[in-house]
Amino acid sequence: MKGFSISRLPRIEFGDGVLKKIPALAATLGNMALIVTGRSSFINSQSWHWLRSALKNAGIDYATCSIHDEPSPELIDEQVRLLKDQNINVVIAIGGGSVLDAAKAIAGLLPHGDSVMEYLEGVGPEKTYAGPPCPFIAVPTTAGTGSEATKNAVLSRRGKNGFKKSFRDEQLVPDYAVVDPELLASCPPELIAANGMDALTQLMESYVSTRANRFTDTLALDGLVAAREGLLPWYQNSNNREARSNMAYAALVSGITLAQCGLGSVHGLASPLGAFFPIPHGVVCGTLVAACTQINIEAIRQREPDNPALKKYARLGALLNKRNYSNDSDALKELVDLLTSWTETMKLPKLSAYDIKETDFARIVANSRGSSMKTNPIVLTDEEIRGILVSRL
Ligand code: NAD
C-alpha cells in the first residue's frame, strides 16, 4: 500500500445541539474569550443570548468582534492590534468560512502581535510560523468550507492587484470543531447551493488529488455519499433536517480531506477569481466544478490514460448517480452531466454576472497556478484553463 501521513485534526463534536457544549469546552482552554461572529444570523438568534450567559456562568469573560466579508490581511492586523492587550486566552468563532478564517488568523497572531503579511503564502517573506496560537474553537454556520478542520486561513485583498492567499500552519488547526447542524437552519437556498458546491468540490478534488491516499479516499467517498443525500434535498426544502445534517457532515469531512491532500483546478481558479472580483467563494466552486471536471477528464484521456484519477472519476460518476455502469465512459459522461444539472438546478450564476470578461482571462489564468493547482490530477495547459473560463462566461 502507498504510504501516507495524516496531520493534526481538531477534536470534533458533531450533532444537533452540540453548541451547548461550548462553555464547558472553552473552560478547559481559558477564562477570557474572544467571540468572533458574522454580521447578523447568529447574533440575532436566541443561541447568542444563551451563549453569553452560559459563558459568564462558566466563569468566562469575553470580548467580541464581528466579520462582515471575506477577511483581508489589513482587517486581521487591525483586530490583533486592538485585541492583543486584553489577555484573551481562548478564541471562539461562530460563523461562515469568513468568520472562521478571520478568527483562525487572529488566534494565530494574538500571542505574538506581528503582521499576517509576514506569513501569507506567495506574497511577502513567507516566514515560518513559530506559534503557538491562542486556543481556538471553530463553530461553522455554513456547510461548505470545512475551515473548522483545516490548518489555513484564507485572506483576500480584492481589486486589480489583489490576491487571495493562505496563512497556513498545522498549529492553526482548531482545538475543537463544534459542528451543530441546527446552526444552519437560517441558511437561504442560494447559500446552501454555493456552500454545498464548495464542500462537494473539496471532496471531489481531494479524492482525485495527486496526494490522495487510502485513508482520505475512504473519508472523501463517505463525505460524497452525504453530499449526494443532502445537497439537493436541503436546497429544495430548507426544513429537511436530515439533509442539513448530511451537508454539515460533508463539509466537515471536506475540510479534513483537503487539509491532508490539497485540492485541484477549481480552487486553483478560485484564488485569482476571488481576488480580482467580488464573487463569493462557493459560487466560484459551483459554477466551475462541472467544467473543470470535464476538462480534467478530457486531458487525462488524451495525455495520461493510465492516470489513476480516471478510474476514480468513473467511481464518482457511479457514486453520485447511485448506479452501476457497464463501462467507465458512461460513468464519466454521467458524472459531468450530473454536475452540470446540479449547477443549473441550483441556479449558480455564470462568471459574467460578476462583471468578468474575456479580456480578464489571461490575468486569471496567469494567477491560477498556486498551491491548489499543484495537486490537480493532471497539469492543465493555459489553453485548457482558459477553456474552463470560456465555457462558464
Ligand atoms: P461566508 O462566511 O463569507 O458567508 C457568506 C454569507 O453567509 C455572509 O453574508 C454570512 O453573514 C452569511 N451566513 C453565514 N452563516 C449563515 C447562516 N447560518 N444563515 C444565514 N446566513 C449566514 O461564506 P463561506 O462560503 O462560509 O466562507 C467563504 C470563505 O471561506 C472564503 O474566504 C473562502 O476562501 C474561505 N474558505 C476557507 C477554507 C479553509 O480551509 N480555511 C476552505 C474553503 C473556503
Coordinates of C-alpha atoms and ligand atoms in Angstrom, one line a residue:
M1 CA 0.0 0.0 0.0
K2 CA 1.2 3.5 -0.8
G3 CA 2.4 5.2 2.4
F4 CA 0.8 8.3 3.8
S5 CA 0.9 10.8 6.7
I6 CA -2.1 12.3 8.4
S7 CA -1.5 15.7 10.0
R8 CA -3.3 17.1 13.1
L9 CA -7.1 17.0 13.3
P10 CA -9.3 19.0 15.7
R11 CA -11.3 17.2 18.4
I12 CA -14.7 17.0 16.9
E13 CA -18.2 17.5 18.4
F14 CA -20.9 16.8 15.9
G15 CA -24.7 16.8 16.2
D16 CA -27.8 18.9 16.8
G17 CA -27.4 20.8 20.0
V18 CA -23.6 20.4 20.5
L19 CA -23.4 24.2 20.7
K20 CA -24.4 23.7 24.3
K21 CA -21.0 22.1 25.0
I22 CA -19.0 25.2 24.1
P23 CA -18.9 26.8 27.6
A24 CA -17.5 23.6 29.2
L25 CA -15.0 23.1 26.3
A26 CA -13.9 26.7 26.5
A27 CA -13.4 26.5 30.2
T28 CA -10.8 23.8 29.7
L29 CA -8.9 26.2 27.5
G30 CA -9.1 29.6 29.1
N31 CA -11.1 32.2 31.1
M32 CA -11.1 35.2 28.8
A33 CA -12.6 34.5 25.4
L34 CA -12.8 36.4 22.1
I35 CA -16.0 35.6 20.4
V36 CA -15.9 36.2 16.6
T37 CA -19.2 36.2 14.7
G38 CA -20.6 37.4 11.4
R39 CA -22.9 40.3 10.8
S40 CA -26.3 39.1 11.9
S41 CA -27.6 35.5 11.6
F42 CA -26.1 34.2 14.8
I43 CA -26.2 37.3 16.9
N44 CA -29.9 37.7 16.1
S45 CA -30.7 34.2 17.4
Q46 CA -31.7 33.0 20.8
S47 CA -28.5 31.0 20.9
W48 CA -26.4 34.2 21.1
H49 CA -28.2 35.3 24.3
W50 CA -27.9 31.8 25.7
L51 CA -24.1 31.5 24.9
R52 CA -23.2 34.8 26.5
S53 CA -24.9 34.0 29.8
A54 CA -23.6 30.4 29.8
L55 CA -20.1 31.6 29.3
K56 CA -20.4 34.0 32.2
N57 CA -21.9 31.2 34.3
A58 CA -18.8 29.0 33.4
G59 CA -16.6 31.8 34.7
I60 CA -15.5 33.0 31.3
D61 CA -15.4 36.7 30.4
Y62 CA -15.4 37.7 26.8
A63 CA -14.7 40.4 24.2
T64 CA -16.4 40.3 20.8
C65 CA -15.5 41.1 17.2
S66 CA -17.6 40.8 14.0
I67 CA -16.5 40.0 10.5
H68 CA -18.7 41.2 7.6
D69 CA -16.9 39.9 4.5
E70 CA -14.1 37.5 3.3
P71 CA -11.3 38.8 5.5
S72 CA -8.3 40.9 4.4
P73 CA -4.8 40.9 5.9
E74 CA -5.4 44.6 6.9
L75 CA -8.5 43.6 8.9
I76 CA -6.6 40.8 10.7
D77 CA -3.7 43.1 11.6
E78 CA -6.2 45.8 12.9
Q79 CA -8.1 43.3 15.1
V80 CA -4.9 41.9 16.5
R81 CA -3.7 45.4 17.3
L82 CA -7.0 46.2 19.1
L83 CA -7.3 43.0 21.0
K84 CA -3.7 42.0 21.9
D85 CA -3.7 43.6 25.3
Q86 CA -7.0 42.1 26.5
N87 CA -5.5 38.9 27.9
I88 CA -7.5 36.7 25.6
N89 CA -6.7 33.0 26.1
V90 CA -9.4 31.3 24.0
V91 CA -10.9 32.3 20.7
I92 CA -14.4 31.1 19.8
A93 CA -15.6 31.6 16.2
I94 CA -19.2 31.1 15.2
G95 CA -20.0 31.8 11.5
G96 CA -19.3 31.0 7.9
G97 CA -15.8 30.4 6.5
S98 CA -15.0 34.1 6.5
V99 CA -15.6 34.3 10.3
L100 CA -13.7 31.0 10.9
D101 CA -10.7 32.1 8.8
A102 CA -10.5 35.5 10.3
A103 CA -10.7 34.0 13.8
K104 CA -8.1 31.4 12.9
A105 CA -5.7 34.1 11.8
I106 CA -6.4 36.3 14.8
A107 CA -5.9 33.3 17.1
G108 CA -2.6 32.6 15.4
L109 CA -1.3 36.2 15.8
L110 CA -2.8 37.4 19.1
P111 CA 0.0 35.9 21.3
H112 CA 2.7 37.4 19.0
G113 CA 1.4 40.7 17.6
D114 CA 3.2 40.6 14.2
S115 CA 1.6 41.1 10.8
V116 CA -0.1 38.3 9.0
M117 CA 1.7 39.5 5.8
E118 CA 4.9 38.0 7.2
Y119 CA 3.3 34.5 6.7
L120 CA 1.0 34.6 3.8
E121 CA 1.9 32.1 1.0
G122 CA 3.1 33.6 -2.2
V123 CA 3.2 37.2 -1.0
G124 CA 5.8 38.8 1.3
P125 CA 8.6 37.0 3.1
E126 CA 6.6 33.7 3.8
K127 CA 8.2 33.4 7.3
T128 CA 7.7 30.0 9.0
Y129 CA 5.1 30.4 11.8
A130 CA 6.7 29.6 15.2
G131 CA 3.4 29.7 17.2
P132 CA 1.9 28.8 19.4
P133 CA -1.6 30.2 18.6
C134 CA -4.2 31.1 21.1
P135 CA -6.5 28.0 21.7
F136 CA -9.3 28.1 19.1
I137 CA -12.8 26.6 18.9
A138 CA -14.4 26.7 15.4
V139 CA -18.2 26.6 15.1
P140 CA -19.4 26.7 11.4
T141 CA -22.8 28.2 10.5
T142 CA -22.5 27.4 6.8
A143 CA -22.0 23.9 5.3
G144 CA -19.2 24.5 2.8
T145 CA -15.7 25.4 3.6
G146 CA -14.7 22.9 6.2
S147 CA -12.5 25.5 7.7
E148 CA -13.3 24.1 11.2
A149 CA -11.0 21.2 10.3
T150 CA -8.3 22.9 8.2
K151 CA -4.9 24.4 9.0
N152 CA -5.2 27.5 6.8
A153 CA -6.9 30.9 6.9
V154 CA -7.7 32.3 3.5
L155 CA -7.2 36.1 3.3
S156 CA -8.1 38.3 0.4
R157 CA -7.0 41.7 -0.8
R158 CA -9.6 42.5 -3.5
G159 CA -9.1 44.5 -6.7
K160 CA -7.0 44.8 -9.8
N161 CA -3.7 43.9 -8.0
G162 CA -5.5 41.8 -5.4
F163 CA -4.6 38.3 -4.1
K164 CA -6.3 35.5 -2.2
K165 CA -3.8 33.6 -0.2
S166 CA -3.5 31.4 2.9
F167 CA -1.8 31.8 6.3
R168 CA -1.1 28.1 6.8
D169 CA 0.4 26.1 9.6
E170 CA -0.5 22.8 11.3
Q171 CA -0.7 24.7 14.7
L172 CA -3.6 26.7 13.3
V173 CA -5.9 23.6 13.2
P174 CA -8.7 24.4 15.7
D175 CA -8.5 22.7 19.1
Y176 CA -12.2 21.9 18.7
A177 CA -14.6 21.8 15.7
V178 CA -18.1 22.1 17.1
V179 CA -20.4 21.2 14.3
D180 CA -24.1 21.8 15.2
P181 CA -26.4 21.4 12.1
E182 CA -29.1 23.4 13.9
L183 CA -27.0 26.5 13.4
L184 CA -27.5 26.1 9.6
A185 CA -31.3 26.4 9.9
S186 CA -31.2 30.1 8.8
C187 CA -29.2 29.5 5.6
P188 CA -31.1 30.7 2.5
P189 CA -31.2 28.5 -0.7
E190 CA -28.5 30.4 -2.6
L191 CA -26.1 30.0 0.4
I192 CA -27.0 26.3 0.6
A193 CA -26.2 25.9 -3.1
A194 CA -22.9 27.8 -3.2
N195 CA -21.6 26.4 0.1
G196 CA -22.7 22.9 -0.8
M197 CA -20.9 23.0 -4.1
D198 CA -17.8 24.2 -2.2
A199 CA -17.9 21.1 0.0
L200 CA -18.7 18.8 -2.9
T201 CA -15.8 20.3 -4.9
Q202 CA -13.4 19.9 -2.0
L203 CA -14.4 16.3 -1.5
M204 CA -14.0 15.5 -5.3
E205 CA -10.8 17.4 -5.6
S206 CA -9.1 15.9 -2.6
Y207 CA -10.3 12.4 -3.8
V208 CA -8.5 12.8 -7.2
S209 CA -5.6 14.9 -5.8
T210 CA -2.1 13.7 -6.6
R211 CA -1.7 13.4 -2.8
A212 CA -4.8 11.3 -2.1
N213 CA -4.3 8.2 -0.1
R214 CA -6.4 5.2 1.1
F215 CA -7.3 6.9 4.4
T216 CA -8.5 10.1 2.9
D217 CA -10.2 8.3 0.0
T218 CA -12.4 6.4 2.4
L219 CA -13.4 9.7 4.1
A220 CA -13.9 11.6 0.9
L221 CA -16.2 8.8 -0.6
D222 CA -18.3 8.8 2.6
G223 CA -18.5 12.7 2.5
L224 CA -19.7 12.4 -1.1
V225 CA -22.4 10.0 -0.1
A226 CA -23.6 12.6 2.4
A227 CA -23.4 15.3 -0.2
R228 CA -25.4 13.2 -2.6
E229 CA -28.1 12.6 0.0
G230 CA -28.1 16.1 1.4
L231 CA -27.4 18.8 -1.2
L232 CA -30.4 18.9 -3.5
P233 CA -32.9 17.8 -0.8
W234 CA -31.8 20.6 1.5
Y235 CA -31.7 23.2 -1.3
Q236 CA -35.3 22.2 -2.2
N237 CA -36.6 22.1 1.4
S238 CA -34.6 24.1 3.9
N239 CA -36.5 22.4 6.7
N240 CA -35.2 19.0 5.8
R241 CA -33.1 18.3 9.0
E242 CA -31.6 15.0 7.8
A243 CA -30.4 16.6 4.5
R244 CA -29.0 19.6 6.5
S245 CA -27.0 17.2 8.8
N246 CA -25.7 15.4 5.8
M247 CA -24.3 18.6 4.4
A248 CA -22.8 19.7 7.8
Y249 CA -21.0 16.4 7.8
A250 CA -20.0 16.6 4.2
A251 CA -18.5 20.0 4.8
L252 CA -16.6 18.8 7.9
V253 CA -15.2 15.8 6.0
S254 CA -14.2 18.0 3.1
G255 CA -12.1 20.2 5.4
I256 CA -10.4 17.1 6.8
T257 CA -9.6 15.7 3.3
L258 CA -8.5 19.0 1.8
A259 CA -6.1 19.7 4.7
Q260 CA -4.5 16.3 4.1
C261 CA -4.4 16.1 0.3
G262 CA -4.8 19.6 -1.2
L263 CA -7.3 20.5 -4.0
G264 CA -7.4 21.0 -7.7
S265 CA -8.2 23.2 -10.7
V266 CA -11.5 24.7 -9.3
H267 CA -9.6 26.0 -6.3
G268 CA -6.7 27.0 -8.4
L269 CA -9.0 29.3 -10.3
A270 CA -10.9 30.4 -7.1
S271 CA -7.8 32.2 -6.0
P272 CA -7.5 34.8 -8.7
L273 CA -11.3 35.0 -9.3
G274 CA -11.9 35.7 -5.7
A275 CA -9.0 38.2 -5.5
F276 CA -9.9 40.2 -8.6
F277 CA -13.7 40.1 -8.5
P278 CA -16.4 40.3 -5.8
I279 CA -17.5 36.7 -6.4
P280 CA -18.3 34.5 -3.4
H281 CA -16.0 31.5 -3.0
G282 CA -18.9 29.0 -3.1
V283 CA -20.2 30.5 -6.3
V284 CA -16.8 30.0 -7.9
C285 CA -16.8 26.4 -6.9
G286 CA -20.4 25.8 -8.0
T287 CA -20.1 27.5 -11.4
L288 CA -16.8 25.8 -12.3
V289 CA -16.9 22.3 -10.9
A290 CA -18.6 20.6 -13.9
A291 CA -16.4 22.4 -16.4
C292 CA -13.2 21.7 -14.5
T293 CA -14.1 18.0 -14.1
Q294 CA -14.9 17.7 -17.8
I295 CA -11.6 19.3 -18.9
N296 CA -9.6 17.2 -16.4
I297 CA -11.2 14.0 -17.7
E298 CA -10.5 15.0 -21.4
A299 CA -6.9 15.9 -20.6
I300 CA -6.2 12.7 -18.7
R301 CA -7.8 10.6 -21.5
Q302 CA -5.7 12.3 -24.2
R303 CA -2.3 12.5 -22.4
E304 CA -2.3 10.1 -19.4
P305 CA -4.9 7.4 -20.0
D306 CA -3.3 5.3 -17.2
N307 CA -3.6 8.1 -14.6
P308 CA -5.5 6.5 -11.6
A309 CA -7.7 9.6 -11.4
L310 CA -9.6 8.4 -14.5
K311 CA -10.9 5.3 -12.7
K312 CA -11.6 7.5 -9.6
Y313 CA -13.7 9.9 -11.7
A314 CA -15.6 6.9 -13.1
R315 CA -16.2 5.7 -9.5
L316 CA -17.5 9.2 -8.6
G317 CA -19.9 9.0 -11.6
A318 CA -21.4 5.8 -10.2
L319 CA -21.4 7.0 -6.6
L320 CA -23.1 10.4 -7.2
N321 CA -25.6 8.9 -9.8
K322 CA -26.2 6.0 -7.4
R323 CA -25.9 3.4 -10.2
N324 CA -23.5 0.9 -11.7
Y325 CA -22.2 1.3 -15.2
S326 CA -21.0 -1.4 -17.6
N327 CA -18.2 0.8 -18.8
D328 CA -16.2 3.8 -17.5
S329 CA -17.0 6.0 -20.4
D330 CA -20.7 6.1 -19.5
A331 CA -19.9 6.8 -15.8
L332 CA -17.5 9.6 -16.8
K333 CA -20.1 11.2 -19.1
E334 CA -22.8 10.9 -16.5
L335 CA -20.6 12.4 -13.8
V336 CA -20.2 15.6 -15.8
D337 CA -23.9 15.6 -16.8
L338 CA -25.0 15.3 -13.2
L339 CA -22.7 18.1 -12.0
T340 CA -24.0 20.3 -14.9
S341 CA -27.6 19.6 -13.9
W342 CA -26.9 20.4 -10.2
T343 CA -25.3 23.7 -11.3
E344 CA -28.4 24.5 -13.4
T345 CA -31.0 23.3 -10.9
M346 CA -29.4 25.4 -8.1
K347 CA -29.1 28.4 -10.5
L348 CA -25.4 29.0 -9.8
P349 CA -24.6 32.3 -11.6
K350 CA -22.1 32.4 -14.5
L351 CA -18.9 34.5 -14.3
S352 CA -20.3 37.4 -16.4
A353 CA -22.8 38.0 -13.5
Y354 CA -19.8 39.4 -11.6
D355 CA -18.5 41.6 -14.5
I356 CA -15.9 39.1 -15.5
K357 CA -15.0 39.5 -19.2
E358 CA -13.0 37.5 -21.7
T359 CA -10.3 40.2 -21.6
D360 CA -9.7 39.3 -18.0
F361 CA -9.0 35.6 -18.7
A362 CA -5.2 36.0 -19.4
R363 CA -4.7 37.6 -16.0
I364 CA -6.9 34.9 -14.3
V365 CA -5.0 32.0 -16.0
A366 CA -1.6 33.5 -15.2
N367 CA -2.5 33.6 -11.5
S368 CA -4.2 30.2 -11.2
R369 CA -1.1 28.0 -10.6
G370 CA -1.0 28.4 -6.8
S371 CA -0.9 25.6 -4.2
S372 CA -4.3 24.1 -5.2
M373 CA -3.5 23.7 -8.9
K374 CA -0.3 21.8 -7.9
T375 CA -2.3 18.8 -6.7
N376 CA -4.7 18.7 -9.7
P377 CA -4.5 15.1 -11.1
I378 CA -3.1 16.4 -14.4
V379 CA -1.1 19.5 -15.3
L380 CA -3.5 21.5 -17.5
T381 CA -2.3 23.8 -20.3
D382 CA -3.0 27.5 -20.2
E383 CA -5.4 26.9 -23.1
E384 CA -7.3 24.2 -21.2
I385 CA -7.6 26.5 -18.1
R386 CA -8.9 29.3 -20.4
G387 CA -11.3 26.9 -21.9
I388 CA -12.9 26.3 -18.5
L389 CA -13.5 30.0 -18.1
V390 CA -14.8 30.4 -21.6
S391 CA -17.4 27.7 -21.0
R392 CA -18.7 29.4 -17.9
L393 CA -18.7 33.1 -19.1
Ligands
NAD1 P1 -19.1 33.5 4.3 O1 -18.5 33.1 5.6 O2 -18.4 34.6 3.6 O3 -20.6 33.8 4.5 C1 -21.4 34.2 3.4 C2 -22.6 34.9 3.9 O4 -23.5 34.0 4.6 C3 -22.4 36.1 4.8 O5 -23.2 37.1 4.5 C4 -22.8 35.5 6.2 O6 -23.2 36.5 7.1 C5 -23.9 34.6 5.8 N1 -24.2 33.5 6.8 C6 -23.3 32.7 7.4 N2 -23.9 31.8 8.1 C7 -25.3 31.9 7.9 C8 -26.4 31.3 8.4 N3 -26.4 30.2 9.2 N4 -27.6 31.8 8.0 C9 -27.7 32.8 7.2 N5 -26.7 33.5 6.7 C10 -25.4 33.0 7.1 O7 -19.1 32.2 3.3 P2 -18.4 30.8 3.4 O8 -18.6 30.3 2.0 O9 -18.9 30.0 4.5 O10 -16.9 31.2 3.5 C11 -16.2 31.7 2.5 C12 -14.7 31.9 2.9 O11 -14.1 30.7 3.3 C13 -13.9 32.3 1.7 O12 -13.0 33.4 2.0 C14 -13.1 31.1 1.3 O13 -11.9 31.4 0.6 C15 -12.9 30.5 2.7 N6 -12.5 29.1 2.7 C16 -11.7 28.7 3.6 C17 -11.3 27.3 3.6 C18 -10.3 26.9 4.7 O14 -9.9 25.8 4.7 N7 -9.9 27.7 5.6 C19 -11.8 26.4 2.7 C20 -12.7 26.9 1.8 C21 -13.1 28.2 1.7

